[in-house]
């Protein structure tokens, strides 16, 4: 029996596990010391009333002999898939409900989608990046090319025609940098993918934080994208489902490579390895799209975006370079005084009790940068920023 040796090429543990370990060691050494967590992008606002009510009703249905349900439809319940299609329709994107696959979150699908692609494919991944894209490809032993995201391109790398890649990862609004592609920039990626016969894996998990209507929330707002892109989205950040778990993946029926429709392939994969999301959770997710649900989640998003503004304004006042924070819940800042990412992490935790995420944890180009999340408690975020300003003085 042999193990998958590709795992030996991974870093010993996942970035956020490392941070959690450091924080818990600090807490043990400093009992009672207050810690403000602006590290992992985990939400703090509770599920909204409409979602809770829908879940409670659904749980009652499951408890009734006549309304009980067992296995659900393979791609998710029609009521949820249709609500998702209607949501895309508002932006002029026409999707059929069998192009939508409900799942337990974008992270799982982003990893699992690789099952349908050959391990010989070359993948193109931005550096810095959400570590899941890199690690899942290392696990499969794929050849990874990195594209430089940096201060000079405002952390929005564009295609290099000289480079060929089969699978391209894009995330906009970006995790970790908070940078958002414009329509023109995304069009360049779509054109590149069509010319190179590549597939784009587009992570739209943070689309709900885009305030500027001119910016695209879905890659399908770009002409030609249905021929080359799979989109992943999630209720985690939009509606507080990080613990509840629900997301969806869009695989357009037009997407065809090697004479095979990817929609069929993904359906085959999902029906074999996945048994769907709980009925109660899907009912809760569908409630997000009702008029009440929409206005309630807007309130939570407004709280987070206000946090983002508090952090961004602090960075501006302190003369620190940053991206994000306007159409994104992440603020990506250049560490002050030449600090390296992990040293700045240790400084903020040790001196101020503030937890952030070291940029170096997202890739070599993240060295010297640091990510703060707007998903924290509003009062604590303001308090952390006041401490940061006071310490700088
Ligand atoms: C993050 O902090 O980058 C996110 O919480 C990761 C995730 O959504 O899995």
Coordinates of N, CA, C and O in Angstrom, one line a residue, residues 173-353:
X173 N -14.2 39.7 -6.3 CA -13.2 40.3 -5.5 C -12.3 39.3 -4.9 O -12.7 38.2 -4.5
X174 N -11.0 39.7 -4.9 CA -10.0 38.7 -4.6 C -9.8 38.4 -3.1 O -9.8 39.3 -2.3
X175 N -9.6 37.2 -2.8 CA -9.0 36.7 -1.5 C -7.6 36.3 -1.8 O -7.4 35.4 -2.6
X176 N -6.6 36.9 -1.3 CA -6.6 37.8 -0.1 C -6.6 39.3 -0.4 O -6.6 40.0 0.6
X177 N -6.4 39.7 -1.6 CA -6.0 41.1 -1.8 C -7.1 42.1 -1.8 O -6.9 43.3 -1.8
X178 N -8.4 41.7 -2.0 CA -9.5 42.6 -2.0 C -9.6 43.3 -3.4 O -10.5 44.1 -3.6
X179 N -8.7 43.0 -4.3 CA -8.7 43.7 -5.6 C -9.8 43.1 -6.5 O -10.1 41.9 -6.3
X180 N -10.4 44.0 -7.3 CA -11.5 43.5 -8.1 C -11.3 43.8 -9.6 O -10.9 44.9 -10.0
X181 N -11.4 42.8 -10.5 CA -11.2 43.0 -11.9 C -12.4 43.8 -12.5 O -13.5 43.6 -12.1
X182 N -12.0 44.6 -13.5 CA -13.0 45.4 -14.2 C -13.5 44.4 -15.3 O -12.9 43.4 -15.6
X183 N -14.6 44.9 -16.0 CA -15.1 44.1 -17.2 C -14.0 43.9 -18.2 O -13.9 42.8 -18.8
X184 N -13.3 45.0 -18.5 CA -12.3 45.0 -19.6 C -11.2 44.0 -19.2 O -10.7 43.3 -20.1
X185 N -10.8 44.0 -18.0 CA -9.8 43.1 -17.6 C -10.3 41.6 -17.6 O -9.5 40.7 -18.1
X186 N -11.5 41.4 -17.2 CA -12.0 40.0 -17.2 C -12.2 39.5 -18.7 O -12.0 38.4 -19.0
X187 N -12.5 40.5 -19.6 CA -12.7 40.1 -21.0 C -11.3 39.6 -21.5 O -11.3 38.7 -22.3
X188 N -10.2 40.3 -21.1 CA -8.9 39.8 -21.5 C -8.7 38.3 -21.1 O -8.1 37.5 -21.9
X189 N -9.1 38.0 -19.9 CA -9.0 36.6 -19.5 C -9.9 35.6 -20.3 O -9.5 34.5 -20.6
X190 N -11.1 36.1 -20.5 CA -12.0 35.2 -21.3 C -11.4 35.0 -22.7 O -11.4 33.9 -23.2
X191 N -10.9 36.1 -23.3 CA -10.4 35.9 -24.7 C -9.2 35.0 -24.7 O -9.0 34.2 -25.5
X192 N -8.3 35.2 -23.6 CA -7.2 34.3 -23.5 C -7.6 32.8 -23.4 O -7.1 31.9 -24.1
X193 N -8.6 32.6 -22.5 CA -9.0 31.2 -22.3 C -9.6 30.6 -23.6 O -9.3 29.4 -23.9
X194 N -10.4 31.4 -24.3 CA -10.9 30.8 -25.6 C -9.8 30.5 -26.6 O -9.7 29.5 -27.2
X195 N -8.9 31.5 -26.7 CA -7.7 31.3 -27.6 C -6.9 30.1 -27.3 O -6.3 29.4 -28.1
X196 N -6.7 29.8 -26.0 CA -5.8 28.8 -25.5 C -6.5 27.5 -25.2 O -5.9 26.5 -24.7
X197 N -7.9 27.4 -25.4 CA -8.6 26.3 -25.1 C -8.5 25.9 -23.6 O -8.3 24.7 -23.2
X198 N -8.5 26.9 -22.8 CA -8.4 26.7 -21.3 C -9.7 26.9 -20.6 O -10.6 27.5 -21.2
X199 N -9.7 26.4 -19.4 CA -10.9 26.6 -18.6 C -10.6 27.6 -17.5 O -9.5 27.5 -16.9
X200 N -11.5 28.5 -17.2 CA -11.3 29.4 -16.1 C -12.1 28.9 -14.9 O -13.3 28.6 -15.1
X201 N -11.5 28.8 -13.7 CA -12.2 28.5 -12.5 C -12.4 29.8 -11.8 O -11.4 30.3 -11.2
X202 N -13.6 30.3 -11.8 CA -13.8 31.7 -11.3 C -14.5 31.6 -9.9 O -15.6 31.1 -9.8
X203 N -13.8 32.1 -8.9 CA -14.3 32.1 -7.6 C -15.0 33.5 -7.3 O -14.3 34.5 -7.2
X204 N -16.3 33.4 -7.2 CA -17.1 34.6 -7.0 C -17.7 34.7 -5.6 O -18.7 35.4 -5.3
X205 N -17.0 34.1 -4.6 CA -17.5 34.0 -3.2 C -17.8 35.3 -2.6 O -18.6 35.4 -1.7
X206 N -17.1 36.4 -3.1 CA -17.3 37.7 -2.4 C -18.0 38.7 -3.3 O -18.0 39.9 -3.1
X207 N -18.8 38.2 -4.3 CA -19.5 39.1 -5.2 C -20.5 40.0 -4.5 O -20.7 41.1 -5.0
X208 N -21.1 39.6 -3.4 CA -22.1 40.4 -2.8 C -21.5 41.7 -2.1 O -22.3 42.6 -1.7
X209 N -20.2 41.7 -2.1 CA -19.5 42.9 -1.5 C -19.2 44.0 -2.5 O -18.7 45.0 -2.1
X210 N -19.5 43.7 -3.7 CA -19.2 44.7 -4.8 C -20.3 45.8 -4.7 O -21.5 45.5 -4.8
X211 N -19.8 47.0 -4.4 CA -20.8 48.2 -4.3 C -20.9 48.9 -5.6 O -21.9 49.5 -5.9
X212 N -19.8 48.9 -6.4 CA -19.7 49.7 -7.7 C -20.4 48.8 -8.8 O -19.9 47.8 -9.2
X213 N -21.5 49.4 -9.3 CA -22.3 48.6 -10.3 C -21.6 48.4 -11.6 O -22.0 47.5 -12.4
X214 N -20.5 49.1 -11.8 CA -19.8 49.0 -13.1 C -18.9 47.7 -13.0 O -18.5 47.2 -14.1
X215 N -18.6 47.2 -11.8 CA -17.7 46.1 -11.7 C -18.5 44.8 -11.9 O -19.7 44.7 -11.4
X216 N -18.0 43.8 -12.6 CA -18.7 42.5 -12.8 C -18.8 41.7 -11.5 O -17.8 41.5 -10.8
X217 N -19.9 41.1 -11.2 CA -20.1 40.2 -10.1 C -20.0 38.8 -10.5 O -19.8 37.9 -9.6
X218 N -20.2 38.5 -11.8 CA -20.1 37.1 -12.3 C -19.3 37.2 -13.5 O -19.4 38.2 -14.3
X219 N -18.5 36.1 -13.8 CA -17.7 36.1 -15.0 C -18.7 36.0 -16.2 O -18.3 36.4 -17.4
X220 N -19.9 35.5 -16.0 CA -20.8 35.3 -17.1 C -21.4 36.7 -17.6 O -22.1 36.7 -18.6
X221 N -21.0 37.7 -16.9 CA -21.4 39.1 -17.4 C -20.5 39.4 -18.6 O -20.7 40.4 -19.3
X222 N -19.5 38.6 -18.8 CA -18.5 38.9 -19.9 C -18.8 38.0 -21.1 O -19.0 36.8 -20.9
X223 N -18.9 38.6 -22.2 CA -19.3 37.8 -23.4 C -18.3 36.7 -23.7 O -17.1 36.9 -23.6
X224 N -18.8 35.5 -24.0 CA -17.9 34.4 -24.3 C -17.6 33.5 -23.0 O -17.1 32.4 -23.2
X225 N -17.9 34.0 -21.8 CA -17.5 33.3 -20.6 C -18.1 31.9 -20.5 O -17.5 31.0 -19.9
X226 N -19.3 31.8 -21.0 CA -20.0 30.5 -20.8 C -19.3 29.4 -21.6 O -19.5 28.2 -21.4
X227 N -18.4 29.8 -22.5 CA -17.7 28.8 -23.3 C -16.4 28.4 -22.6 O -15.7 27.4 -23.0
X228 N -16.0 29.1 -21.6 CA -14.7 28.8 -21.0 C -14.6 28.9 -19.4 O -13.6 28.7 -18.9
X229 N -15.8 29.1 -18.8 CA -15.6 29.3 -17.3 C -16.6 28.6 -16.5 O -17.8 28.4 -16.9
X230 N -16.1 28.1 -15.4 CA -17.0 27.5 -14.3 C -16.9 28.5 -13.2 O -15.9 29.1 -12.8
X231 N -18.1 28.8 -12.6 CA -18.1 29.8 -11.5 C -18.6 29.1 -10.2 O -19.5 28.3 -10.1
X232 N -17.9 29.5 -9.1 CA -18.2 29.0 -7.8 C -18.7 30.2 -6.9 O -18.1 31.2 -6.9
X233 N -19.7 29.9 -6.2 CA -20.2 30.9 -5.3 C -20.7 30.3 -4.0 O -20.8 29.1 -3.9
X234 N -21.0 31.2 -3.0 CA -21.2 30.6 -1.7 C -22.1 31.5 -0.9 O -22.2 32.7 -1.1
X235 N -22.9 30.9 0.1 CA -23.7 31.7 1.0 C -22.9 32.1 2.2 O -23.4 32.7 3.1
X236 N -21.7 31.6 2.3 CA -20.9 31.7 3.6 C -20.7 33.2 4.0 O -21.1 33.5 5.1
X237 N -20.2 34.0 3.1 CA -19.9 35.4 3.5 C -21.1 36.3 3.2 O -21.3 37.2 3.9
X238 N -21.9 35.9 2.2 CA -23.0 36.7 1.8 C -24.1 36.6 2.9 O -24.7 37.6 3.1
X239 N -24.3 35.5 3.4 CA -25.5 35.3 4.3 C -25.1 34.6 5.6 O -26.0 34.1 6.3
X240 N -23.8 34.5 6.0 CA -23.4 34.0 7.3 C -23.5 32.5 7.4 O -23.7 31.9 8.4
X241 N -23.3 31.8 6.2 CA -23.4 30.3 6.2 C -22.0 29.6 6.4 O -21.9 28.4 6.1
X242 N -21.0 30.2 7.0 CA -19.7 29.6 7.2 C -19.9 28.3 8.0 O -19.2 27.3 7.7
X243 N -20.7 28.3 9.0 CA -21.0 27.1 9.8 C -22.1 26.2 9.2 O -22.1 25.0 9.4
X244 N -23.0 26.8 8.6 CA -24.2 26.1 8.1 C -23.9 25.3 6.8 O -24.5 24.3 6.6
X245 N -23.1 25.9 6.0 CA -22.5 25.3 4.8 C -23.5 25.2 3.6 O -24.4 24.4 3.6
X246 N -23.4 26.1 2.7 CA -24.1 26.0 1.4 C -23.4 26.9 0.4 O -23.0 28.0 0.7
X247 N -23.3 26.4 -0.8 CA -22.8 27.1 -1.9 C -23.3 26.6 -3.2 O -24.2 25.7 -3.2
X248 N -22.8 27.1 -4.3 CA -23.2 26.5 -5.6 C -22.2 26.7 -6.7 O -21.3 27.6 -6.6
X249 N -22.2 25.9 -7.7 CA -21.3 25.9 -8.8 C -22.1 26.0 -10.1 O -23.0 25.2 -10.2
X250 N -21.6 26.8 -11.0 CA -22.3 27.0 -12.2 C -21.4 26.3 -13.3 O -20.3 26.8 -13.5
X251 N -22.0 25.3 -14.0 CA -21.2 24.7 -15.1 C -22.1 24.8 -16.3 O -23.1 24.0 -16.5
X252 N -21.9 25.8 -17.2 CA -22.7 26.1 -18.3 C -22.8 24.9 -19.3 O -21.7 24.2 -19.5
X253 N -23.9 24.7 -19.9 CA -24.0 23.5 -20.8 C -23.1 23.7 -22.1 O -22.7 22.7 -22.7
X254 N -22.8 25.0 -22.4 CA -21.9 25.2 -23.6 C -20.5 24.8 -23.4 O -19.7 24.7 -24.3
X255 N -20.1 24.6 -22.1 CA -18.7 24.3 -21.8 C -18.3 22.9 -22.3 O -18.8 21.9 -21.7
X256 N -17.5 22.8 -23.3 CA -17.2 21.5 -23.9 C -15.7 21.4 -24.3 O -15.2 22.3 -24.9
X257 N -15.0 20.4 -23.7 CA -13.6 20.2 -24.0 C -13.4 18.8 -24.4 O -14.1 17.9 -23.9
X258 N -12.5 18.5 -25.3 CA -12.2 17.1 -25.8 C -13.5 16.5 -26.2 O -13.7 15.3 -26.0
X259 N -14.5 17.2 -26.7 CA -15.8 16.7 -27.2 C -16.7 16.3 -26.0 O -17.7 15.6 -26.2
X260 N -16.3 16.6 -24.8 CA -17.1 16.2 -23.6 C -17.7 17.5 -22.9 O -17.0 18.5 -22.7
X261 N -19.0 17.4 -22.6 CA -19.6 18.5 -21.9 C -19.3 18.4 -20.4 O -19.6 17.4 -19.8
X262 N -18.7 19.5 -19.9 CA -18.2 19.5 -18.5 C -19.4 19.4 -17.5 O -19.3 18.8 -16.5
X263 N -20.6 19.9 -17.9 CA -21.8 19.8 -17.1 C -22.1 18.4 -16.8 O -22.4 18.0 -15.7
X264 N -22.0 17.5 -17.8 CA -22.3 16.1 -17.7 C -21.3 15.4 -16.8 O -21.6 14.6 -16.0
X265 N -20.1 15.8 -17.0 CA -19.0 15.2 -16.3 C -19.1 15.5 -14.8 O -18.9 14.7 -13.9
X266 N -19.4 16.8 -14.5 CA -19.5 17.2 -13.1 C -20.7 16.6 -12.4 O -20.7 16.1 -11.3
X267 N -21.8 16.4 -13.2 CA -23.0 15.7 -12.7 C -22.6 14.3 -12.3 O -23.0 13.8 -11.3
X268 N -21.9 13.7 -13.2 CA -21.5 12.3 -13.0 C -20.6 12.2 -11.7 O -20.8 11.3 -10.9
X269 N -19.7 13.1 -11.6 CA -18.8 13.2 -10.4 C -19.7 13.4 -9.1 O -19.5 12.7 -8.1
X270 N -20.5 14.4 -9.2 CA -21.3 14.7 -8.0 C -22.3 13.6 -7.5 O -22.4 13.3 -6.4
X271 N -22.9 13.0 -8.5 CA -23.9 11.9 -8.2 C -23.2 10.7 -7.6 O -23.8 10.0 -6.8
X272 N -21.9 10.6 -7.9 CA -21.1 9.4 -7.4 C -20.6 9.7 -6.0 O -20.6 8.9 -5.1
X273 N -20.1 11.0 -5.8 CA -19.3 11.2 -4.6 C -20.0 12.2 -3.6 O -19.5 12.5 -2.5
X274 N -21.2 12.7 -3.9 CA -21.8 13.7 -3.1 C -23.3 13.4 -3.0 O -24.0 13.1 -4.0
X275 N -23.9 13.6 -1.8 CA -25.3 13.3 -1.7 C -26.2 14.5 -1.3 O -27.3 14.4 -0.8
X276 N -25.6 15.6 -1.6 CA -26.4 16.9 -1.5 C -26.4 17.5 -0.1 O -25.7 17.1 0.8
X277 N -27.0 18.7 -0.1 CA -27.0 19.6 1.1 C -28.4 19.4 1.8 O -29.4 19.2 1.1
X278 N -28.4 19.4 3.1 CA -29.6 19.2 3.9 C -30.8 20.1 3.4 O -30.6 21.3 3.0
X279 N -31.9 19.5 3.4 CA -33.2 20.2 3.0 C -33.3 21.5 3.8 O -33.6 22.6 3.2
X280 N -33.1 21.4 5.1 CA -33.3 22.6 5.9 C -32.3 23.7 5.5 O -32.7 24.9 5.5
X281 N -31.1 23.4 5.2 CA -30.1 24.4 4.8 C -30.5 25.0 3.4 O -30.4 26.2 3.2
X282 N -30.9 24.1 2.5 CA -31.3 24.6 1.2 C -32.5 25.6 1.3 O -32.6 26.6 0.6
X283 N -33.5 25.3 2.2 CA -34.6 26.2 2.4 C -34.1 27.5 3.0 O -34.5 28.6 2.6
X284 N -33.1 27.4 3.9 CA -32.6 28.7 4.5 C -31.9 29.5 3.4 O -32.0 30.7 3.3
X285 N -31.1 28.8 2.5 CA -30.4 29.5 1.4 C -31.4 30.1 0.5 O -31.2 31.3 0.0
X286 N -32.5 29.5 0.2 CA -33.5 30.0 -0.7 C -34.1 31.3 -0.1 O -34.4 32.2 -0.9
X287 N -34.2 31.3 1.2 CA -34.8 32.5 1.9 C -34.0 33.7 1.7 O -34.4 34.9 1.8
X288 N -32.7 33.5 1.4 CA -31.7 34.7 1.2 C -32.2 35.5 0.0 O -32.0 36.7 -0.1
X289 N -32.9 34.8 -1.0 CA -33.3 35.5 -2.2 C -34.7 36.1 -2.1 O -35.1 36.7 -3.1
X290 N -35.4 35.9 -1.0 CA -36.7 36.6 -0.9 C -36.5 38.1 -0.6 O -35.4 38.5 -0.1
X291 N -37.5 38.9 -0.8 CA -37.3 40.3 -0.6 C -36.9 40.6 0.8 O -36.0 41.4 1.1
X292 N -37.5 39.9 1.8 CA -37.1 40.2 3.2 C -35.7 39.7 3.4 O -34.9 40.4 4.1
X293 N -35.4 38.5 2.9 CA -34.0 38.0 3.1 C -33.0 38.9 2.5 O -32.0 39.2 3.1
X294 N -33.3 39.4 1.3 CA -32.4 40.3 0.6 C -32.1 41.5 1.5 O -30.9 42.0 1.6
X295 N -33.2 42.1 2.1 CA -32.9 43.3 2.8 C -32.2 43.0 4.1 O -31.4 43.8 4.6
X296 N -32.5 41.9 4.7 CA -31.8 41.5 6.0 C -30.3 41.2 5.8 O -29.5 41.7 6.6
X297 N -30.0 40.5 4.7 CA -28.5 40.2 4.5 C -27.8 41.5 4.1 O -26.6 41.7 4.5
X298 N -28.5 42.4 3.5 CA -27.9 43.7 3.2 C -27.4 44.4 4.4 O -26.4 45.1 4.4
X299 N -28.2 44.3 5.5 CA -27.9 45.0 6.8 C -26.5 44.4 7.3 O -25.7 45.1 7.7
X300 N -26.4 43.1 7.2 CA -25.1 42.5 7.7 C -24.0 42.9 6.8 O -22.9 43.2 7.3
X301 N -24.2 42.9 5.5 CA -23.2 43.2 4.6 C -22.7 44.7 4.8 O -21.6 45.0 4.8
X302 N -23.7 45.5 5.1 CA -23.4 47.0 5.4 C -22.5 47.1 6.7 O -21.6 47.9 6.7
X303 N -22.8 46.3 7.7 CA -22.0 46.3 8.9 C -20.5 45.9 8.5 O -19.6 46.6 8.9
X304 N -20.4 44.9 7.7 CA -19.0 44.4 7.3 C -18.3 45.5 6.5 O -17.1 45.8 6.6
X305 N -19.1 46.1 5.6 CA -18.5 47.1 4.7 C -18.1 48.4 5.5 O -17.2 49.1 5.1
X306 N -18.9 48.6 6.5 CA -18.5 49.7 7.4 C -17.2 49.4 8.1 O -16.3 50.3 8.3
X307 N -17.1 48.2 8.6 CA -15.8 47.7 9.2 C -14.6 47.9 8.2 O -13.5 48.4 8.5
X308 N -14.9 47.5 6.9 CA -13.9 47.6 5.9 C -13.5 49.1 5.7 O -12.3 49.4 5.6
X309 N -14.4 50.0 5.8 CA -14.2 51.4 5.6 C -13.3 51.9 6.8 O -12.4 52.6 6.7
X310 N -13.7 51.4 8.0 CA -12.9 51.8 9.2 C -11.5 51.4 9.1 O -10.5 52.2 9.4
X311 N -11.2 50.2 8.6 CA -9.9 49.7 8.4 C -9.2 50.5 7.3 O -8.0 51.0 7.5
X312 N -9.9 50.6 6.2 CA -9.3 51.4 5.1 C -8.9 52.8 5.4 O -7.8 53.3 5.1
X313 N -9.9 53.5 6.1 CA -9.6 54.9 6.5 C -8.4 55.0 7.5 O -7.6 55.9 7.4
X314 N -8.3 54.0 8.3 CA -7.1 54.0 9.3 C -5.8 53.8 8.5 O -4.8 54.5 8.8
X315 N -5.8 52.9 7.5 CA -4.6 52.8 6.6 C -4.3 54.1 5.9 O -3.1 54.5 5.9
X316 N -5.3 54.7 5.4 CA -5.1 56.0 4.7 C -4.5 57.0 5.7 O -3.5 57.7 5.4
X317 N -5.1 57.1 6.9 CA -4.7 58.1 7.9 C -3.2 57.8 8.3 O -2.4 58.7 8.5
X318 N -2.9 56.5 8.3 CA -1.5 56.2 8.7 C -0.5 56.2 7.6 O 0.6 55.9 7.8
X319 N -1.0 56.5 6.4 CA -0.1 56.6 5.2 C 0.3 55.2 4.8 O 1.4 55.1 4.2
X320 N -0.5 54.2 5.0 CA -0.1 52.8 4.6 C -0.7 52.5 3.3 O -1.9 52.8 3.0
X321 N 0.1 51.8 2.5 CA -0.4 51.3 1.1 C -1.3 50.1 1.3 O -1.0 49.2 2.1
X322 N -2.5 50.1 0.6 CA -3.3 49.0 0.7 C -4.2 48.8 -0.5 O -4.4 49.8 -1.3
X323 N -4.7 47.6 -0.7 CA -5.8 47.4 -1.8 C -7.0 46.9 -1.0 O -6.9 46.4 0.1
X324 N -8.1 46.8 -1.7 CA -9.4 46.2 -1.1 C -10.1 47.2 -0.2 O -9.8 48.4 -0.2
X325 N -11.1 46.6 0.5 CA -11.8 47.4 1.5 C -12.9 48.3 0.9 O -13.7 48.8 1.7
X326 N -13.0 48.4 -0.4 CA -14.1 49.2 -1.0 C -15.2 48.3 -1.6 O -16.4 48.5 -1.2
X327 N -14.8 47.4 -2.4 CA -15.8 46.5 -3.0 C -15.5 45.1 -2.5 O -15.7 44.1 -3.2
X328 N -14.9 45.0 -1.3 CA -14.4 43.7 -0.8 C -14.3 43.7 0.7 O -14.0 44.8 1.2
X329 N -14.5 42.6 1.3 CA -14.4 42.6 2.8 C -12.9 42.4 3.3 O -12.7 42.3 4.5
X330 N -12.0 42.3 2.4 CA -10.6 42.2 2.8 C -9.8 43.4 2.5 O -10.0 44.1 1.5
X331 N -8.9 43.7 3.4 CA -7.9 44.8 3.2 C -6.5 44.2 3.2 O -6.2 43.5 4.1
X332 N -5.8 44.5 2.2 CA -4.5 43.9 2.0 C -3.5 45.1 2.1 O -3.5 46.0 1.2
X333 N -2.7 45.1 3.1 CA -1.9 46.2 3.4 C -0.4 45.9 3.3 O 0.0 44.7 3.6
X334 N 0.4 46.9 3.0 CA 1.8 46.7 3.0 C 2.3 46.9 4.5 O 2.0 47.9 5.1
X335 N 3.0 46.0 5.0 CA 3.4 46.1 6.4 C 4.3 47.3 6.6 O 5.2 47.6 5.8
X336 N 4.1 48.0 7.7 CA 4.9 49.2 7.9 C 6.3 48.9 8.3 O 6.6 47.8 8.8
X337 N 7.1 49.9 8.2 CA 8.5 49.8 8.7 C 9.3 48.6 8.2 O 10.1 48.0 8.9
X338 N 9.0 48.1 7.0 CA 9.7 47.0 6.4 C 9.5 45.7 7.1 O 10.3 44.7 6.9
X339 N 8.5 45.6 7.9 CA 8.2 44.3 8.6 C 8.0 43.2 7.6 O 7.3 43.4 6.5
X340 N 8.4 42.0 7.9 CA 8.0 40.8 7.1 C 6.6 40.4 7.7 O 6.3 40.7 8.8
X341 N 5.9 39.7 6.8 CA 4.5 39.3 7.2 C 4.3 38.7 8.5 O 3.5 39.1 9.4
X342 N 5.1 37.6 8.8 CA 4.9 36.9 10.0 C 5.4 37.7 11.2 O 4.9 37.5 12.3
X343 N 6.5 38.5 11.0 CA 6.9 39.4 12.1 C 5.9 40.4 12.5 O 5.7 40.7 13.6
X344 N 5.2 40.9 11.4 CA 4.1 41.9 11.7 C 3.0 41.2 12.4 O 2.4 41.7 13.4
X345 N 2.7 39.9 12.0 CA 1.7 39.1 12.7 C 2.0 39.0 14.2 O 1.2 39.3 15.1
X346 N 3.3 38.6 14.5 CA 3.7 38.5 15.9 C 3.7 39.8 16.6 O 3.3 39.8 17.8
X347 N 4.1 40.9 16.0 CA 4.0 42.2 16.6 C 2.6 42.5 17.0 O 2.3 42.9 18.1
X348 N 1.7 42.4 16.0 CA 0.3 42.8 16.3 C -0.4 41.9 17.4 O -1.1 42.4 18.3
X349 N -0.1 40.6 17.3 CA -0.7 39.8 18.3 C 0.0 40.0 19.7 O -0.7 40.2 20.7
X350 N 1.3 40.1 19.7 CA 2.0 40.2 21.0 C 1.8 41.5 21.7 O 1.6 41.6 22.9
X351 N 1.8 42.6 20.9 CA 1.8 44.0 21.5 C 0.3 44.5 21.6 O 0.0 45.1 22.6
X352 N -0.5 44.1 20.6 CA -1.9 44.7 20.6 C -3.0 43.7 20.8 O -4.2 44.1 20.9
X353 N -2.7 42.5 20.7 CA -3.7 41.4 20.8 C -4.6 41.4 19.5 O -5.8 41.0 19.6

